[in-house]
Amino acid sequence: MMPRDNPTPNDRELEQCISRRRLLAWSGTALLSGVAGCSGTDSPGGGTDSTTGSSSPSADSVFEGVDFAGPSLVVNLAEDHDVDRLNLIAPDGSTFEQATVAEGATQVEMQIVFKTGGSYSAGEYDLVAVIGESSESMTVELQPEIQVVDVEPEFDEDDGYSIGRLFVTVENVGTGPTWVYNIGFQNAPYRNAPQVIDGVADTTFEQPEDSDREFLSPETQRAFLKQRGVLVIDDNDDVSCEGDTAELTVVVQTPHGDIEQPIRAQLSGGYHVDDQGAIQHPCREVQIELVEGGEQNA
């Protein structure tokens, strides 16, 4: 059999900044300021930059907007500002984060997602710039929204057959960053498939290799791959590699809630036997489709 032309894990590193969104709020009103998207991105559909409706801030404002970088809120300030400190105030009125502004700095990062706990809760936050004895504020909506946009099998680079592991591409379409700390599978045929876990824990991914890339900023998508197989079966299972269908659920876990995505896998081609001593094997051919349904408890 000729190997199929299947994407490699490097090809599947789908981090795509679809668009960079700057969230602005002036005089208590939240406004969206569209800016150009990231250049040189790669996406399944070719990738297009998008913008949102925009409104120009007042000329004398110290704020120019906010962006996101991994787990951090990036505050952009005017060139001639006199800001001493930034306070990020939670919806309940408490101070969630503070940052001192160095003289001359026009960008200030405030980390708001933490692997050790204490990540922000979704909602509207007040960003306050302290300027001597006065202050200026803007409202920032922080609401992550995760969705599974693609699930595909990993194929052997030599023979083009499935090896039982699954790439899960996740996108953050919300307005705040989050952290994908685990991806588990419910009703997987393989008894040792990655499981859904209780509590927030720093699990291990085969991809991305850099653990910092487990953070998802708004308008970003990325492919994740766990180390263990999922679609691995034996003769005693309810499904076989001879034209059967396996139905299971992908569960993406974040500190802001779990997202469930049902999938349907069409199995064919017989066993892909790369370990003669193994009891269970992946199927040679796997076709996967996303199924409507699932839950989100964020």
C-alpha positions as MATLAB code, in Angstrom:
seq = 'MMPRDNPTPNDRELEQCISRRRLLAWSGTALLSGVAGCSGTDSPGGGTDSTTGSSSPSADSVFEGVDFAGPSLVVNLAEDHDVDRLNLIAPDGSTFEQATVAEGATQVEMQIVFKTGGSYSAGEYDLVAVIGESSESMTVELQPEIQVVDVEPEFDEDDGYSIGRLFVTVENVGTGPTWVYNIGFQNAPYRNAPQVIDGVADTTFEQPEDSDREFLSPETQRAFLKQRGVLVIDDNDDVSCEGDTAELTVVVQTPHGDIEQPIRAQLSGGYHVDDQGAIQHPCREVQIELVEGGEQNA';
ca = [
       0.000    0.000    0.000;
       1.234    3.467   -0.871;
       1.398    5.783    2.132;
      -1.283    8.422    2.157;
      -0.382   12.055    2.197;
      -1.370   12.752    5.797;
      -0.374   15.747    7.886;
       2.477   15.269   10.325;
       2.306   16.519   13.924;
       4.273   19.604   12.892;
       1.707   20.324   10.196;
      -0.981   20.043   12.818;
       0.454   22.697   15.109;
      -2.523   24.839   14.283;
      -1.953   27.834   16.466;
      -3.741   30.506   14.505;
      -4.359   34.035   15.556;
      -7.589   34.437   13.590;
      -7.854   38.027   14.615;
      -6.418   40.179   17.357;
      -9.196   41.784   19.303;
      -8.693   44.882   21.366;
     -11.349   45.449   23.952;
     -12.023   49.055   24.829;
     -14.431   50.729   27.143;
     -14.784   54.437   27.425;
     -17.110   56.238   29.834;
     -18.454   52.902   31.063;
     -19.369   51.627   27.576;
     -17.591   48.554   26.160;
     -16.369   49.062   22.630;
     -14.545   46.707   20.279;
     -11.609   47.988   18.301;
     -10.666   45.714   15.405;
      -7.029   45.407   14.448;
      -5.219   43.465   11.794;
      -4.848   39.736   12.424;
      -1.571   37.870   12.765;
       0.377   37.443    9.544;
       1.787   34.199    8.263;
      -0.730   31.987   10.081;
      -1.734   28.562    8.843;
      -5.236   27.175    9.166;
      -7.254   24.401    7.506;
      -9.341   26.942    5.632;
      -6.448   29.126    4.588;
      -6.986   31.621    7.402;
      -8.395   35.100    6.981;
      -7.988   38.161    9.105;
     -11.133   39.601   10.578;
     -11.969   42.840   12.298;
     -14.750   43.991   14.550;
     -16.603   47.261   14.730;
     -14.321   50.011   16.003;
     -14.554   53.332   17.755;
     -11.790   55.837   18.300;
     -10.956   56.621   21.941;
     -10.642   60.158   23.146;
      -7.342   61.742   22.235;
      -6.320   62.327   25.856;
      -7.053   58.844   27.193;
      -4.163   56.887   28.762;
      -5.597   53.606   27.406;
      -5.126   52.394   23.860;
      -6.739   49.000   24.468;
      -5.861   45.482   25.564;
      -4.543   42.354   23.876;
      -3.720   38.892   25.184;
      -0.516   36.863   25.255;
      -0.828   33.319   26.557;
      -2.090   33.563   30.163;
      -1.718   37.346   30.341;
      -3.753   40.461   29.739;
      -1.605   42.977   27.854;
      -2.522   46.599   28.504;
      -1.518   49.124   25.851;
      -0.946   52.670   27.071;
      -0.523   55.980   25.280;
       3.002   57.201   24.621;
       2.775   60.221   26.900;
       0.948   58.642   29.841;
       1.751   59.262   33.511;
       0.338   55.981   34.833;
       1.975   54.684   38.011;
      -0.009   51.508   38.568;
      -2.683   49.320   37.026;
      -5.374   47.624   39.112;
      -7.605   44.876   37.727;
     -10.818   44.848   39.749;
     -12.970   41.702   39.797;
     -16.758   41.757   39.317;
     -17.226   41.467   43.108;
     -15.204   44.636   43.663;
     -12.053   42.969   44.963;
      -8.586   43.578   43.527;
      -7.700   40.593   41.353;
      -4.301   41.733   40.048;
      -1.995   44.750   40.223;
       1.016   45.854   38.188;
       3.501   48.679   38.588;
       4.093   50.614   35.378;
       7.737   51.327   34.633;
       8.542   54.828   33.457;
       8.253   55.019   29.676;
       6.569   51.607   29.292;
       3.584   51.498   26.937;
       2.790   47.781   27.340;
       2.134   46.081   30.657;
       1.396   42.360   31.105;
      -0.838   41.139   33.903;
      -1.023   37.351   34.268;
      -4.605   36.245   34.924;
      -4.474   32.469   34.303;
      -2.329   30.308   36.587;
      -1.516   26.603   36.525;
      -1.074   26.660   40.288;
      -4.625   27.896   40.887;
      -6.237   31.277   41.352;
      -7.155   31.956   37.708;
      -9.705   34.669   37.077;
     -13.428   33.920   37.033;
     -15.348   34.900   33.925;
     -17.074   38.280   34.009;
     -16.623   42.019   33.496;
     -13.539   43.528   35.106;
     -12.586   47.149   35.695;
      -9.070   48.059   34.616;
      -7.976   51.106   36.612;
      -4.967   53.263   35.746;
      -3.693   55.119   38.808;
      -2.179   58.477   37.885;
      -0.867   60.256   40.964;
      -3.952   61.248   42.962;
      -6.354   60.564   40.081;
      -7.364   57.529   38.048;
      -8.966   56.436   34.788;
     -10.810   53.169   34.183;
     -12.084   50.950   31.401;
     -14.183   47.783   31.376;
     -12.746   44.511   30.073;
     -14.938   41.484   29.478;
     -13.085   38.255   30.294;
     -15.148   35.313   29.113;
     -13.322   32.336   27.558;
     -15.330   30.098   25.245;
     -13.742   26.833   24.146;
     -14.922   24.633   21.305;
     -13.565   21.548   19.558;
     -13.228   22.335   15.863;
     -11.546   19.161   14.597;
     -10.606   15.628   15.663;
      -8.352   13.574   13.409;
      -6.382   10.326   13.769;
      -2.614   10.294   13.894;
      -1.107    8.250   11.056;
       2.134    6.310   10.875;
       4.619    8.303    8.797;
       5.970    5.157    7.106;
       2.869    3.226    6.037;
       0.128    5.846    6.370;
      -2.019    3.743    8.730;
      -3.717    4.960   11.883;
      -1.815    4.332   15.116;
      -4.757    4.891   17.468;
      -4.035    8.359   18.861;
      -6.186   11.409   18.132;
      -5.345   15.028   17.415;
      -7.917   17.348   19.015;
      -7.977   20.911   17.704;
      -9.384   23.398   20.201;
     -10.328   27.016   19.592;
     -10.986   29.839   22.038;
     -13.708   32.020   20.531;
     -14.303   33.963   23.738;
     -12.907   37.207   25.133;
     -10.538   35.870   27.805;
      -7.618   33.420   27.904;
      -7.776   29.940   29.442;
      -5.644   26.839   29.979;
      -6.249   23.395   28.491;
      -4.899   21.220   31.291;
      -6.277   17.888   30.105;
      -8.133   16.151   27.290;
      -9.874   12.900   28.161;
     -12.152   10.488   26.316;
     -15.392    8.889   27.439;
     -16.519    5.497   26.064;
     -13.230    4.962   24.219;
     -12.685    1.316   23.162;
      -9.143    1.327   24.553;
      -9.170    0.685   28.298;
      -5.973    2.732   28.762;
      -7.179    5.763   26.784;
      -6.639    9.203   28.413;
      -9.276    9.722   31.068;
     -11.284   12.685   32.292;
      -9.802   13.697   35.652;
     -11.247   15.246   38.795;
      -9.880   18.645   39.747;
      -7.418   20.879   37.946;
      -4.060   19.166   37.362;
      -1.130   19.754   35.030;
      -1.266   16.689   32.775;
       1.167   15.808   29.970;
       0.645   16.316   26.244;
       2.676   14.899   23.396;
       1.727   18.037   21.509;
       2.190   20.909   22.077;
       5.670   20.117   23.353;
       6.019   23.534   24.995;
       3.720   23.545   28.019;
       3.299   27.327   27.750;
       1.347   26.695   24.554;
      -1.365   24.964   26.564;
      -2.668   28.478   27.272;
      -5.218   29.655   24.722;
      -5.643   33.373   24.178;
      -8.879   34.626   22.601;
      -9.176   33.999   18.848;
      -6.564   31.215   18.971;
      -6.751   27.536   18.053;
      -4.254   24.753   18.647;
      -3.954   20.984   18.122;
      -3.466   18.784   21.206;
      -2.255   15.186   21.273;
      -2.192   12.947   24.340;
       0.511   10.326   24.705;
      -1.759    7.267   24.823;
      -3.990    5.727   22.172;
      -7.765    6.066   22.017;
      -9.017    3.963   19.103;
      -7.261    0.723   20.003;
      -9.372   -2.477   20.100;
      -9.227   -6.280   20.296;
     -11.423   -9.194   19.178;
     -13.474   -9.056   22.376;
     -14.595   -5.459   21.931;
     -18.057   -4.502   20.733;
     -16.586   -2.875   17.624;
     -14.110   -4.234   15.085;
     -11.847   -2.879   12.380;
     -14.073   -4.306    9.660;
     -16.480   -1.475    8.971;
     -17.806   -0.821   12.487;
     -18.468    2.559   14.080;
     -17.215    3.722   17.471;
     -19.015    6.552   19.223;
     -17.191    8.357   22.020;
     -16.854   11.792   23.594;
     -13.885   14.143   23.732;
     -13.723   16.143   26.969;
     -11.551   19.278   27.001;
     -10.836   20.388   30.563;
      -9.998   23.959   31.541;
     -10.108   25.880   34.848;
     -13.165   27.636   33.420;
     -15.110   24.423   32.835;
     -15.177   21.222   30.767;
     -16.366   21.008   27.169;
     -17.765   17.764   25.762;
     -17.712   16.980   22.037;
     -19.214   13.680   20.796;
     -17.452   12.102   17.810;
     -18.163    9.170   15.506;
     -15.236    7.085   14.191;
     -15.661    4.800   11.181;
     -13.208    1.898   11.473;
     -12.022   -0.223    8.561;
      -9.006   -1.854    6.943;
      -8.352   -4.468    9.615;
      -5.836   -4.270   12.450;
      -2.685   -2.222   12.124;
      -0.280   -4.645   13.786;
       3.001   -2.984   14.682;
       3.521   -4.987   17.886;
       3.011   -8.735   17.464;
       2.935   -9.237   21.226;
       0.153   -6.730   21.882;
      -3.401   -7.883   22.575;
      -5.045   -4.695   21.279;
      -4.299   -2.875   18.032;
      -5.448    0.253   16.183;
      -7.442   -0.043   12.979;
      -5.680    0.767    9.734;
      -8.313    3.172    8.467;
     -10.172    5.728   10.623;
     -12.575    8.443    9.540;
     -13.894   10.812   12.223;
     -16.799   13.230   12.250;
     -17.974   15.612   14.942;
     -21.498   14.926   16.204;
     -23.933   17.514   17.495;
     -24.586   17.463   21.207;
     -22.270   17.502   24.151;
     -22.181   19.793   27.140;
     -20.282   22.773   28.415;
     -20.217   23.477   32.130;
     -18.022   26.568   32.007;
];
